[in-house]
Coordinates of C-alpha atoms in Angstrom, one line a residue:
Chain A
X282 CA -9.8 25.4 4.7
X283 CA -11.9 25.5 7.8
X284 CA -14.7 26.0 5.3
X285 CA -14.3 23.1 3.6
X286 CA -14.0 21.4 6.6
X287 CA -17.3 22.7 8.3
X288 CA -19.5 21.5 5.2
X289 CA -18.3 18.1 5.5
X290 CA -18.8 18.1 8.9
X291 CA -22.8 19.2 9.1
X292 CA -22.5 16.9 5.3
X293 CA -20.9 14.2 7.0
X294 CA -24.0 14.4 10.6
X295 CA -26.3 14.6 7.4
X296 CA -24.9 11.2 5.2
X297 CA -24.0 9.3 7.7
X298 CA -27.3 8.7 8.7
X299 CA -27.9 8.4 4.4
X300 CA -25.4 5.3 3.6
X301 CA -26.1 3.1 6.6
X302 CA -30.1 3.5 5.1
X303 CA -29.0 2.6 1.8
X304 CA -27.4 -0.6 2.4
X305 CA -30.3 -1.5 4.8
X306 CA -32.6 -1.1 2.0
X307 CA -30.6 -2.7 -0.5
X308 CA -29.9 -6.0 1.5
X309 CA -33.6 -6.2 2.0
X310 CA -34.0 -10.0 -0.6
X311 CA -35.3 -8.7 -3.6
X312 CA -34.6 -6.0 -3.4
X313 CA -31.1 -5.1 -5.6
X314 CA -32.8 -7.5 -7.7
X315 CA -36.0 -5.2 -9.1
X316 CA -33.5 -2.8 -9.0
X317 CA -31.0 -4.2 -11.1
X318 CA -31.9 -7.3 -13.3
X319 CA -34.1 -3.7 -15.5
X320 CA -31.4 -2.7 -16.6
X321 CA -31.3 -5.7 -19.1
X322 CA -26.7 -6.3 -18.5
X323 CA -27.6 -10.2 -17.1
X324 CA -29.8 -11.0 -14.8
X325 CA -29.5 -11.4 -11.0
X326 CA -31.6 -14.4 -9.2
X327 CA -31.8 -15.7 -5.3
X328 CA -27.8 -15.4 -4.0
X329 CA -26.4 -18.2 -2.4
X330 CA -25.2 -17.6 0.1
X331 CA -28.4 -15.0 0.9
X332 CA -26.9 -11.2 0.1
X333 CA -27.0 -10.4 3.8
X334 CA -24.2 -13.2 5.0
X335 CA -22.4 -12.1 2.1
X336 CA -22.4 -8.4 4.0
X337 CA -22.2 -9.7 7.0
X338 CA -18.3 -11.7 6.4
X339 CA -17.0 -8.4 4.7
X340 CA -18.0 -6.3 8.4
X341 CA -17.3 -9.3 10.6
X342 CA -13.0 -9.3 8.3
X343 CA -12.7 -5.3 8.4
X344 CA -13.6 -5.5 12.5
X345 CA -11.9 -8.4 13.6
X346 CA -9.1 -7.4 11.4
X347 CA -9.5 -3.3 12.6
X348 CA -9.5 -4.7 16.3
X349 CA -6.0 -6.5 16.1
X350 CA -4.2 -3.5 14.5
X351 CA -5.4 -1.6 17.3
X352 CA -4.4 -4.2 19.5
X353 CA -0.9 -4.5 18.5
X354 CA -0.8 -0.7 16.2
X355 CA -1.6 1.2 19.5
X356 CA 0.7 -0.3 22.0
X357 CA 3.7 -0.4 19.2
X358 CA 2.8 3.3 18.1
X359 CA 4.3 4.2 22.1
X360 CA 7.0 1.8 22.1
X361 CA 8.2 3.7 20.2
X362 CA 7.7 7.0 20.4
X363 CA 8.8 6.3 24.7
X364 CA 12.4 8.7 25.1
X365 CA 16.1 7.4 23.2
X366 CA 14.2 5.0 20.9
X367 CA 14.7 7.3 17.5
X368 CA 16.2 3.9 15.7
X369 CA 13.0 2.3 16.9
X370 CA 10.9 5.2 16.2
X371 CA 12.2 5.4 12.6
X372 CA 12.4 1.5 11.6
X373 CA 8.8 1.6 12.4
X374 CA 7.5 4.3 10.1
X375 CA 9.4 3.7 7.7
X376 CA 8.1 0.2 7.3
X377 CA 4.6 2.0 7.9
X378 CA 5.4 4.3 4.8
X379 CA 6.8 1.1 2.9
X380 CA 3.8 -0.5 4.0
X381 CA 1.5 2.7 1.9
X382 CA 3.7 2.1 -1.2
X383 CA 3.3 -1.8 -1.5
X384 CA -0.1 -2.3 -3.7
X385 CA -2.6 -4.5 -1.9
X386 CA -3.1 -7.0 -4.2
X387 CA 0.9 -7.9 -4.0
X388 CA 0.0 -8.2 0.5
X389 CA -3.0 -10.0 -0.1
X390 CA -1.3 -12.4 -2.9
X391 CA 1.5 -12.9 -0.6
X392 CA 0.7 -14.4 2.2
X393 CA -1.8 -17.8 0.2
X394 CA 1.8 -19.5 0.0
X395 CA 2.0 -18.4 3.4
X396 CA -0.9 -19.3 4.5
X397 CA -3.6 -20.9 2.0
X398 CA -6.6 -19.6 0.8
X399 CA -9.4 -19.2 2.4
X400 CA -10.0 -15.9 4.9
X401 CA -7.2 -16.3 6.7
X402 CA -4.2 -14.8 4.1
X403 CA -7.4 -12.3 4.1
X404 CA -6.8 -10.9 7.5
X405 CA -3.1 -11.4 7.3
X406 CA -3.5 -8.6 4.9
X407 CA -5.9 -6.6 6.5
X408 CA -4.0 -6.5 9.2
X409 CA -0.4 -5.6 7.8
X410 CA -2.3 -3.5 5.4
X411 CA -5.1 -1.2 8.5
X412 CA -1.8 -0.8 10.7
X413 CA 0.1 1.8 8.5
X414 CA -2.3 4.6 9.1
X415 CA -3.6 3.0 12.9
X416 CA 0.3 3.5 13.7
X417 CA 1.8 6.4 11.9
X418 CA -1.7 8.2 13.3
X419 CA -0.7 7.4 16.3
X420 CA 2.8 7.9 15.7
X421 CA 2.3 11.2 14.3
X422 CA 0.2 11.9 18.2
X423 CA 1.8 11.1 20.1
X424 CA 5.2 12.5 18.7
X425 CA 2.8 15.8 18.6
X426 CA 1.5 16.4 22.0
X427 CA 3.2 19.4 22.8
X428 CA 5.7 19.6 25.3
X429 CA 4.6 22.0 27.9
X430 CA 1.8 20.0 28.6
X431 CA 4.5 17.2 29.4
X432 CA 6.4 19.2 31.5
X433 CA 3.3 20.3 32.8
X434 CA 2.1 16.9 33.7
X435 CA 5.4 16.2 35.4
X436 CA 5.6 18.9 38.2
X437 CA 2.1 18.3 39.3
X438 CA 3.8 14.8 39.9
X439 CA 2.1 12.2 37.1
X440 CA 4.1 9.5 36.6
X441 CA 5.5 8.2 33.3
X442 CA 1.9 5.6 32.8
X443 CA -0.6 8.7 34.0
X444 CA 1.7 11.1 32.0
X445 CA 0.8 8.3 28.9
X446 CA -2.8 7.9 30.4
X447 CA -4.2 10.9 31.4
X448 CA -2.2 13.0 28.9
X449 CA -0.6 12.1 26.0
X450 CA -3.3 9.6 25.2
X451 CA -6.5 11.4 25.1
X452 CA -4.3 14.6 23.9
X453 CA -3.7 12.3 21.2
X454 CA -6.4 10.5 20.6
X455 CA -8.2 12.9 16.9
X456 CA -5.7 11.5 15.0
X457 CA -5.1 8.7 16.2
X458 CA -9.5 8.0 15.6
X459 CA -8.6 9.4 12.0
X460 CA -5.8 7.2 11.6
X461 CA -8.7 4.3 12.6
X462 CA -10.9 5.9 9.9
X463 CA -9.1 5.4 7.4
X464 CA -7.8 2.1 8.3
X465 CA -11.2 0.6 8.4
X466 CA -11.9 1.8 4.6
X467 CA -9.4 1.2 3.2
X468 CA -9.9 -2.6 4.6
X469 CA -13.3 -2.8 3.2
X470 CA -11.3 -1.7 -0.2
X471 CA -8.7 -4.4 0.9
X472 CA -11.2 -7.5 1.9
X473 CA -12.9 -7.1 -1.6
X474 CA -9.8 -8.4 -3.1
X475 CA -9.4 -10.3 -0.5
X476 CA -12.7 -13.2 -2.2
X477 CA -9.5 -14.1 -4.8
X478 CA -8.6 -15.8 -1.5
X479 CA -11.9 -17.3 -1.5
X480 CA -12.8 -15.3 1.6
X481 CA -16.0 -14.6 0.4
X482 CA -17.1 -11.1 1.1
X483 CA -18.5 -8.5 -1.6
X484 CA -15.8 -9.0 -3.6
X485 CA -17.5 -12.3 -4.1
X486 CA -20.4 -11.4 -6.7
X487 CA -17.8 -8.8 -8.4
X488 CA -15.3 -11.7 -9.2
X489 CA -17.8 -14.5 -9.9
X490 CA -19.8 -12.2 -12.4
X491 CA -16.7 -11.1 -13.5
X492 CA -15.8 -14.6 -14.3
X493 CA -19.4 -15.5 -15.5
X494 CA -19.7 -12.2 -17.8
X495 CA -22.8 -11.7 -15.7
X496 CA -22.7 -7.5 -15.9
X497 CA -25.8 -7.4 -13.2
X498 CA -23.7 -9.7 -11.3
X499 CA -20.8 -7.2 -10.8
X500 CA -23.6 -4.7 -10.6
X501 CA -24.7 -6.5 -7.1
X502 CA -21.5 -6.3 -5.3
X503 CA -20.1 -3.1 -6.5
X504 CA -23.0 -1.0 -5.0
X505 CA -23.5 -2.9 -1.9
X506 CA -19.7 -3.3 -1.1
X507 CA -19.3 0.4 -2.2
X508 CA -22.4 1.7 -0.3
X509 CA -20.6 -0.3 3.3
X510 CA -17.1 1.1 2.3
X511 CA -19.1 4.4 2.3
X512 CA -21.2 3.7 5.3
X513 CA -18.4 2.3 7.8
X514 CA -16.4 6.0 6.8
X515 CA -19.4 8.0 7.4
X516 CA -20.2 6.8 11.1
X517 CA -16.3 7.0 11.7
X518 CA -16.7 10.7 11.6
X519 CA -19.5 11.0 13.9
X520 CA -16.9 9.3 16.5
X521 CA -14.0 10.8 15.4
X522 CA -15.3 14.5 15.0
X523 CA -13.8 16.9 17.1
X524 CA -15.7 18.1 19.2
Chain B
X873 CA 19.7 1.1 16.3
X874 CA 20.9 -1.7 18.9
X875 CA 17.3 -2.6 19.6
X876 CA 16.7 -2.0 15.4
X877 CA 19.8 -5.0 14.9
X878 CA 19.0 -7.7 17.7
X879 CA 15.4 -7.3 16.1
X880 CA 17.7 -8.4 12.8
X881 CA 19.3 -10.9 14.3
X882 CA 16.2 -12.9 15.4
X883 CA 15.3 -13.2 12.5
X884 CA 18.4 -14.5 10.6
X885 CA 18.9 -17.0 13.8
X886 CA 15.6 -18.8 13.1
X887 CA 16.6 -18.6 9.3
X888 CA 19.5 -20.5 9.5
X889 CA 17.8 -23.3 11.2
X890 CA 14.9 -23.4 9.0
X891 CA 14.4 -25.5 5.4
X892 CA 16.1 -23.5 2.9
X893 CA 14.5 -24.7 -0.5
X894 CA 11.3 -26.0 -1.3
X895 CA 12.3 -29.0 -3.8
X896 CA 9.3 -29.9 -5.8
X897 CA 9.3 -32.9 -8.8
X898 CA 6.9 -30.3 -11.3
X899 CA 5.8 -26.4 -10.1
X900 CA 2.2 -27.4 -8.4
X901 CA 3.2 -30.5 -6.9
X902 CA 4.3 -31.2 -2.5
X903 CA 7.7 -30.9 -1.9
X904 CA 10.7 -31.6 0.6
X905 CA 12.1 -29.5 2.0
X906 CA 15.9 -28.9 2.0
X907 CA 18.0 -27.2 5.2
X908 CA 21.3 -25.7 4.5
X909 CA 24.4 -27.8 5.7
X910 CA 25.9 -27.7 9.2
X911 CA 28.8 -24.7 7.0
X912 CA 27.1 -23.0 6.2
X913 CA 24.3 -22.6 9.0
X914 CA 27.4 -21.5 11.6
X915 CA 28.3 -19.5 8.9
X916 CA 25.0 -17.3 8.8
X917 CA 24.7 -17.1 12.8
X918 CA 28.1 -16.0 12.7
X919 CA 26.9 -13.3 10.2
X920 CA 23.5 -12.8 12.1
X921 CA 25.8 -11.4 15.3
X922 CA 28.4 -9.6 14.2
X923 CA 26.1 -6.7 12.7
X924 CA 25.4 -6.5 16.5
X925 CA 28.0 -6.6 17.7
X926 CA 29.6 -4.3 15.3
X927 CA 27.6 -1.8 16.0
X928 CA 28.7 -1.8 19.6
X929 CA 32.7 -1.5 18.5
X930 CA 33.2 -0.2 15.5
X931 CA 29.3 1.3 14.0
X932 CA 30.5 2.7 11.6
X933 CA 31.4 -0.2 9.7
X934 CA 28.4 -2.1 10.6
X935 CA 27.4 -2.0 7.4
X936 CA 29.9 -4.9 6.6
X937 CA 28.4 -7.3 7.9
X938 CA 25.4 -6.4 7.4
X939 CA 26.0 -6.1 3.6
X940 CA 28.2 -9.6 3.8
X941 CA 24.5 -11.4 5.5
X942 CA 22.3 -10.3 2.5
X943 CA 24.7 -11.6 -0.4
X944 CA 25.3 -14.5 1.6
X945 CA 21.6 -15.2 1.6
X946 CA 21.3 -14.5 -2.1
X947 CA 24.1 -16.1 -2.9
X948 CA 23.1 -19.5 -0.7
X949 CA 19.9 -19.1 -2.3
X950 CA 20.9 -19.2 -6.1
X951 CA 23.3 -22.3 -5.5
X952 CA 21.9 -24.1 -2.9
X953 CA 19.1 -24.4 -5.1
X954 CA 21.2 -25.0 -7.8
X955 CA 22.0 -27.6 -6.0
X956 CA 19.2 -29.2 -5.2
X957 CA 18.1 -29.5 -9.2
X958 CA 21.3 -31.5 -9.6
X959 CA 20.2 -34.5 -11.4
X960 CA 16.2 -34.0 -11.4
X961 CA 14.9 -33.9 -14.1
X962 CA 13.5 -30.3 -15.8
X963 CA 10.2 -29.8 -14.0
X964 CA 11.2 -30.0 -11.1
X965 CA 11.2 -26.4 -9.4
X966 CA 13.6 -25.3 -6.3
X967 CA 12.0 -22.6 -4.9
X968 CA 12.8 -20.5 -1.6
X969 CA 11.3 -21.9 1.6
X970 CA 10.6 -19.6 5.3
X971 CA 14.5 -20.4 6.7
X972 CA 16.0 -18.5 3.6
X973 CA 13.1 -15.4 3.9
X974 CA 13.9 -15.8 7.4
X975 CA 17.7 -14.7 6.7
X976 CA 16.6 -12.3 3.5
X977 CA 14.6 -10.2 5.6
X978 CA 16.9 -10.3 8.4
X979 CA 19.4 -9.0 6.7
X980 CA 17.0 -5.9 5.4
X981 CA 16.7 -4.7 8.3
X982 CA 20.5 -5.0 9.4
X983 CA 20.9 -3.2 6.6
X984 CA 18.8 -0.1 7.3
X985 CA 20.3 -0.7 11.5
X986 CA 24.0 -0.1 9.8
X987 CA 22.6 3.0 7.2
X988 CA 21.3 4.5 11.1
X989 CA 25.0 4.2 12.3
X990 CA 26.7 4.7 9.6
X991 CA 24.6 8.2 9.6
X992 CA 25.7 8.6 13.1
X993 CA 28.6 8.4 12.7
X994 CA 29.2 11.2 9.9
X995 CA 30.8 8.5 7.0
X996 CA 29.5 9.0 3.5
X997 CA 25.9 7.1 3.1
X998 CA 27.1 5.5 -0.4
X999 CA 28.2 2.0 1.8
X1000 CA 24.6 1.6 1.6
X1001 CA 24.1 0.8 -1.6
X1002 CA 26.5 -1.5 -2.2
X1003 CA 24.6 -5.0 -1.1
X1004 CA 22.2 -3.6 -3.9
X1005 CA 25.9 -3.6 -6.0
X1006 CA 26.4 -7.1 -5.2
X1007 CA 22.7 -8.0 -5.8
X1008 CA 23.0 -6.9 -8.8
X1009 CA 25.9 -8.9 -9.9
X1010 CA 24.9 -12.4 -8.2
X1011 CA 21.5 -11.7 -10.7
X1012 CA 23.8 -11.2 -13.5
X1013 CA 26.3 -13.6 -13.6
X1014 CA 23.2 -17.1 -13.3
X1015 CA 24.4 -17.8 -9.3
X1016 CA 20.4 -16.9 -8.4
X1017 CA 19.1 -18.6 -12.4
X1018 CA 18.1 -22.4 -10.5
X1019 CA 15.9 -20.4 -8.8
X1020 CA 12.7 -21.1 -8.8
X1021 CA 10.6 -17.8 -9.6
X1022 CA 14.1 -16.7 -12.3
X1023 CA 13.2 -20.2 -13.6
X1024 CA 9.2 -19.4 -13.9
X1025 CA 10.7 -15.9 -15.4
X1026 CA 13.1 -17.1 -18.2
X1027 CA 9.7 -19.5 -19.3
X1028 CA 7.8 -15.6 -19.1
X1029 CA 10.1 -13.4 -21.3
X1030 CA 9.4 -11.3 -23.5
X1031 CA 5.3 -11.9 -22.5
X1032 CA 6.6 -10.5 -18.7
X1033 CA 7.6 -7.3 -20.6
X1034 CA 5.0 -6.6 -22.3
X1035 CA 2.6 -7.0 -18.5
X1036 CA 4.7 -5.1 -17.2
X1037 CA 5.1 -2.7 -20.1
X1038 CA 1.1 -2.5 -20.0
X1039 CA 1.6 -1.4 -15.8
X1040 CA 3.2 1.4 -17.1
X1041 CA 1.3 2.5 -19.8
X1042 CA -1.4 2.7 -17.2
X1043 CA -0.4 4.5 -14.7
X1044 CA 1.2 6.9 -16.8
X1045 CA -2.1 7.5 -19.1
X1046 CA -4.7 7.0 -15.9
X1047 CA -1.7 10.2 -13.9
X1048 CA -1.8 11.9 -16.8
X1049 CA -5.3 12.2 -17.1
X1050 CA -5.3 13.6 -13.6
X1051 CA -2.3 15.7 -14.0
X1052 CA -4.1 17.4 -17.1
X1053 CA -8.2 17.2 -15.2
X1054 CA -6.5 18.2 -11.7
X1055 CA -4.8 20.7 -12.1
X1056 CA -6.4 22.6 -14.1
X1057 CA -9.7 22.5 -11.5
X1058 CA -7.3 23.0 -9.0
X1059 CA -6.5 26.1 -9.9
X1060 CA -10.3 27.5 -10.0
X1061 CA -10.8 26.0 -6.1
X1062 CA -8.7 26.8 -5.3
X1063 CA -10.3 30.5 -5.4
X1064 CA -13.7 29.7 -4.4
X1065 CA -14.2 28.1 -0.3
X1066 CA -17.6 26.1 -1.1
X1067 CA -16.4 24.6 -4.7
X1068 CA -13.1 23.6 -2.7
X1069 CA -15.8 21.8 -0.5
X1070 CA -17.5 20.4 -3.0
X1071 CA -15.0 19.4 -5.2
X1072 CA -13.0 17.6 -2.4
X1073 CA -15.9 16.5 -0.7
X1074 CA -17.0 14.0 -4.5
X1075 CA -13.7 13.1 -4.9
X1076 CA -13.4 12.5 -1.5
X1077 CA -15.7 10.0 -1.7
X1078 CA -14.6 8.4 -4.6
X1079 CA -11.4 7.4 -3.0
X1080 CA -13.7 5.8 0.5
X1081 CA -14.9 3.3 -2.5
X1082 CA -13.2 -0.3 -3.2
X1083 CA -11.6 0.1 -6.2
X1084 CA -12.7 -3.1 -7.1
X1085 CA -16.1 -2.0 -6.0
X1086 CA -15.2 1.0 -8.3
X1087 CA -13.9 -0.9 -11.6
X1088 CA -17.1 -3.3 -11.3
X1089 CA -19.9 -0.1 -11.4
X1090 CA -17.7 1.5 -13.6
X1091 CA -17.8 -1.7 -16.3
X1092 CA -22.4 -1.6 -16.9
X1093 CA -22.4 2.5 -17.7
X1094 CA -19.1 1.9 -20.1
X1095 CA -20.8 -1.2 -22.1
X1096 CA -24.7 0.3 -22.7
X1097 CA -21.9 3.8 -24.1
X1098 CA -20.3 0.8 -26.3
X1099 CA -24.5 -0.9 -27.1
X1100 CA -24.8 2.9 -27.4
X1101 CA -22.9 4.1 -30.4
X1102 CA -20.8 1.9 -32.2
X1103 CA -18.1 3.5 -33.4
X1104 CA -16.9 4.5 -29.9
X1105 CA -16.9 0.1 -29.2
X1106 CA -14.4 0.8 -33.1
X1107 CA -12.5 3.6 -30.8
X1108 CA -11.4 0.5 -27.9
X1109 CA -14.2 1.5 -25.0
X1110 CA -16.0 -1.1 -23.7
X1111 CA -17.1 -2.6 -20.9
X1112 CA -14.1 -5.2 -20.2
X1113 CA -10.9 -4.1 -21.0
X1114 CA -8.4 -0.7 -20.6
X1115 CA -11.1 2.1 -21.1
X1116 CA -13.5 1.3 -17.0
X1117 CA -9.2 0.8 -15.4
X1118 CA -8.3 4.0 -17.1
X1119 CA -11.6 5.3 -15.9
X1120 CA -11.4 3.7 -12.9
X1121 CA -8.5 5.2 -12.3
X1122 CA -8.4 8.1 -13.3
X1123 CA -10.9 8.9 -11.1
X1124 CA -9.2 7.7 -8.5
X1125 CA -6.0 9.4 -9.0
X1126 CA -7.9 12.7 -8.8
X1127 CA -7.8 12.9 -5.3
X1128 CA -4.5 13.3 -4.2
X1129 CA -4.1 16.1 -7.5
X1130 CA -6.9 18.3 -7.0
X1131 CA -6.9 18.0 -2.3
X1132 CA -2.5 18.2 -2.8
X1133 CA -3.7 21.0 -5.0
X1134 CA -6.0 23.4 -3.3
X1135 CA -3.8 22.8 -0.3
X1136 CA -0.8 23.9 -1.9
X1137 CA -2.6 26.7 -3.3
X1138 CA -4.3 28.4 -0.6
X1139 CA -0.8 27.6 0.9
X1140 CA 0.8 30.5 -0.8
X1141 CA 1.7 33.1 1.4
X1142 CA -0.4 35.8 1.0
X1143 CA 3.0 38.3 0.9
X1144 CA 4.5 36.9 -1.7
X1145 CA 1.5 37.8 -3.6
X1146 CA 1.5 40.6 -2.0
X1147 CA 4.7 41.6 -2.8
X1148 CA 3.7 40.4 -6.9
X1149 CA 0.9 43.0 -7.2
X1150 CA 3.2 45.4 -6.2
X1151 CA 5.5 44.7 -8.3
X1152 CA 2.5 45.6 -11.2
X1153 CA 2.3 41.8 -12.2
X1154 CA -0.6 40.3 -13.7
X1155 CA -3.3 37.6 -12.7
X1156 CA -1.5 35.6 -15.1
X1157 CA 2.0 36.8 -14.3
X1158 CA 1.3 36.3 -10.5
X1159 CA 0.0 33.1 -11.2
X1160 CA 3.0 31.4 -13.4
X1161 CA 6.2 33.6 -11.7
X1162 CA 5.1 33.7 -8.2
X1163 CA 1.9 31.2 -7.8
X1164 CA 2.6 28.0 -9.1
X1165 CA 6.6 27.8 -8.0
X1166 CA 5.8 28.1 -4.6
X1167 CA 2.7 25.0 -4.2
X1168 CA 4.6 23.0 -6.6
X1169 CA 6.7 21.0 -4.2
X1170 CA 3.7 20.5 -2.0
X1171 CA 1.6 20.2 -5.1
X1172 CA 4.0 17.1 -6.9
X1173 CA 3.5 15.2 -3.2
X1174 CA 0.1 14.4 -4.4
X1175 CA 1.1 13.4 -7.5
X1176 CA 3.4 11.1 -5.8
X1177 CA 0.2 9.4 -3.8
X1178 CA -1.7 9.3 -7.1
X1179 CA 1.0 7.5 -8.8
X1180 CA 1.8 5.5 -6.4
X1181 CA -1.5 4.3 -5.4
X1182 CA -2.2 4.1 -8.9
X1183 CA 0.0 1.5 -9.1
X1184 CA -1.4 -0.9 -7.2
X1185 CA -4.7 0.2 -8.8
X1186 CA -3.4 -1.3 -12.0
X1187 CA -2.5 -4.4 -11.0
X1188 CA -6.5 -5.2 -9.5
X1189 CA -7.8 -3.7 -12.6
X1190 CA -6.6 -6.5 -14.8
X1191 CA -9.5 -8.6 -13.1
X1192 CA -11.6 -6.8 -15.8
X1193 CA -9.2 -7.7 -18.4
X1194 CA -6.3 -4.3 -18.8
X1195 CA -3.2 -6.9 -18.2
X1196 CA -0.4 -5.8 -17.0
X1197 CA 1.4 -7.1 -13.5
X1198 CA -1.6 -8.4 -11.9
X1199 CA -2.8 -10.6 -14.6
X1200 CA 0.6 -13.3 -13.3
X1201 CA -0.4 -12.7 -9.9
X1202 CA -4.3 -13.3 -10.8
X1203 CA -3.5 -16.7 -12.8
X1204 CA -0.7 -17.3 -10.4
X1205 CA -4.1 -18.1 -7.6
X1206 CA -5.7 -20.0 -9.9
X1207 CA -3.6 -22.3 -10.3
X1208 CA -2.1 -21.8 -6.5
X1209 CA 1.7 -21.7 -8.0
X1210 CA 3.7 -20.3 -5.7
X1211 CA 5.8 -18.9 -8.4
X1212 CA 3.9 -16.6 -11.1
X1213 CA 2.4 -15.6 -7.6
X1214 CA 5.2 -13.5 -6.8
X1215 CA 7.2 -12.8 -10.4
X1216 CA 4.0 -10.0 -10.6
X1217 CA 3.8 -9.5 -6.6
X1218 CA 7.1 -8.7 -6.1
X1219 CA 8.0 -7.1 -9.2
X1220 CA 4.3 -4.6 -8.7
X1221 CA 5.9 -4.1 -5.0
X1222 CA 9.7 -3.0 -6.1
X1223 CA 7.6 -0.5 -9.4
X1224 CA 5.8 1.2 -6.4
X1225 CA 8.6 1.6 -4.4
X1226 CA 10.8 2.9 -7.2
X1227 CA 8.3 5.5 -8.9
X1228 CA 7.7 6.2 -4.6
X1229 CA 11.3 7.4 -5.0
X1230 CA 11.7 8.3 -8.5
X1231 CA 9.0 11.3 -7.3
X1232 CA 10.5 12.0 -4.0
X1233 CA 13.9 12.6 -5.6
X1234 CA 12.0 14.4 -7.8
X1235 CA 10.3 16.8 -5.1
X1236 CA 13.3 17.6 -3.1
X1237 CA 15.1 18.2 -6.1
X1238 CA 12.2 21.0 -7.4
X1239 CA 12.3 22.6 -4.1
X1240 CA 15.9 23.2 -3.9
X1241 CA 16.1 24.5 -7.6
X1242 CA 12.4 26.4 -5.8
X1243 CA 13.9 27.9 -3.7
X1244 CA 17.1 28.6 -4.8
X1245 CA 15.6 31.0 -7.3
X1246 CA 13.2 32.7 -5.0

């Protein structure tokens, strides 16, 4: 497994530049239609809104949900991992497990009756779904901090707040960042499905293409969504890499 | 426990005051919100606070008010929707509004808290399942039959069962294929570090790609394949429908099966394998009688993750014409019919939870069996 991780790391550094570069090339107007039209699957003309705007909408949804998820998830994880809060922690773990199990599309679709169509139900779905890996990893990371380190910190006279900021969070950081990475990458996929709720983004050409039976249009959206997911995964692997 | 039960009481307290039933002249029109009669509001308020009180003085009995709260909520939903529809035309629909949903949510959390109390008191756990029997009875005796989602389900009837069967068929076929491909691949890769790294890397990249994008990416090659070889087309291969859905789902399920297989096989203690070698077992015997039984519990948890994932991907796959419960979700989204969305989304969610629980049970069972055998 060690070898796997090492090879993955080296491959990751290299791919961290490859995928975003490919994505940017594909976003230059005319490049992607030029590649896809000769396949004879259908015709892709100029996009309205242009592809880069769809990509930005997609990225914006994912990043905004990521920020909200961090703002909600980290305090939640910290709160339920304090001493004598076992019942709350179990509730959080059960809910998170449930979130992992319930299909994304079901979560997104159930938000529509409450919030109507557009980006709002998608954002809610992204937050609900993105919380899962962040909270579960943060709980695992914070609970994994060795009691010895905490004892030592206590012995040095650190207050509970100092222990949290200067011992627990730094030690749990790699696990937490891995959760953020998983959450972000999954959310790229969830946001694609969000196009069915009218959220815009790169799912839009896919869904339009499917309903118009234009495979070229489907391919355009699918290639860009896949490249965006791979790019974010590669870029975040640079941050999350253990030092 | 107190904190969990407090979290349960808040939505129930709010839910009792909020409107419970939305009455609409037909399934798409806007409607009017109806509240509960004061008697029932009072009953719900009491039942919202009782679990908290019980946990304080009689923790072992917390399950009684929690179960009662849930059953009262379900019963009220049934009777209030029925009452709302009296004297209305046949097209009228009575659906659950925010109050009902919040109360059900709170009652669910209260049941969870009650289970923690029961466990802490060392009492048997069967009391925690009484609510399921109660809800089942209310469903069967027709109390809920005026609720709009069940009205919709009745009118869909056999078609809904077909879509559910199609959903299950898609999931089980893709899971079977993923295990058939992934298991030998994992065994082969687990002995070779480089191969393992490469295989896991590729499977990881596939899983990074959004499911909808993967479905879209497979349409082009599969339709090209079907155009080039008409024999394949008659065998059911085409760009739209079951073929690309199954291909994408199998690729998606491969990663958990592969990853857990490799991890499980590498995790077999070297001592056990050495002892087997010392007993004169051949390589085949070592694999079937030592390595596989020891690796199986971890491996199975990978299969479970794959199965749960597939229930979700199958819902999205209906977008490319593969059928399944997602059909209702997308149909409901297109016509803005909440009941249709619920008819697809709730069973899909329950199905995922049920598959997860069933395979988890199998894991513990197998772990116990193998533990005894060893």
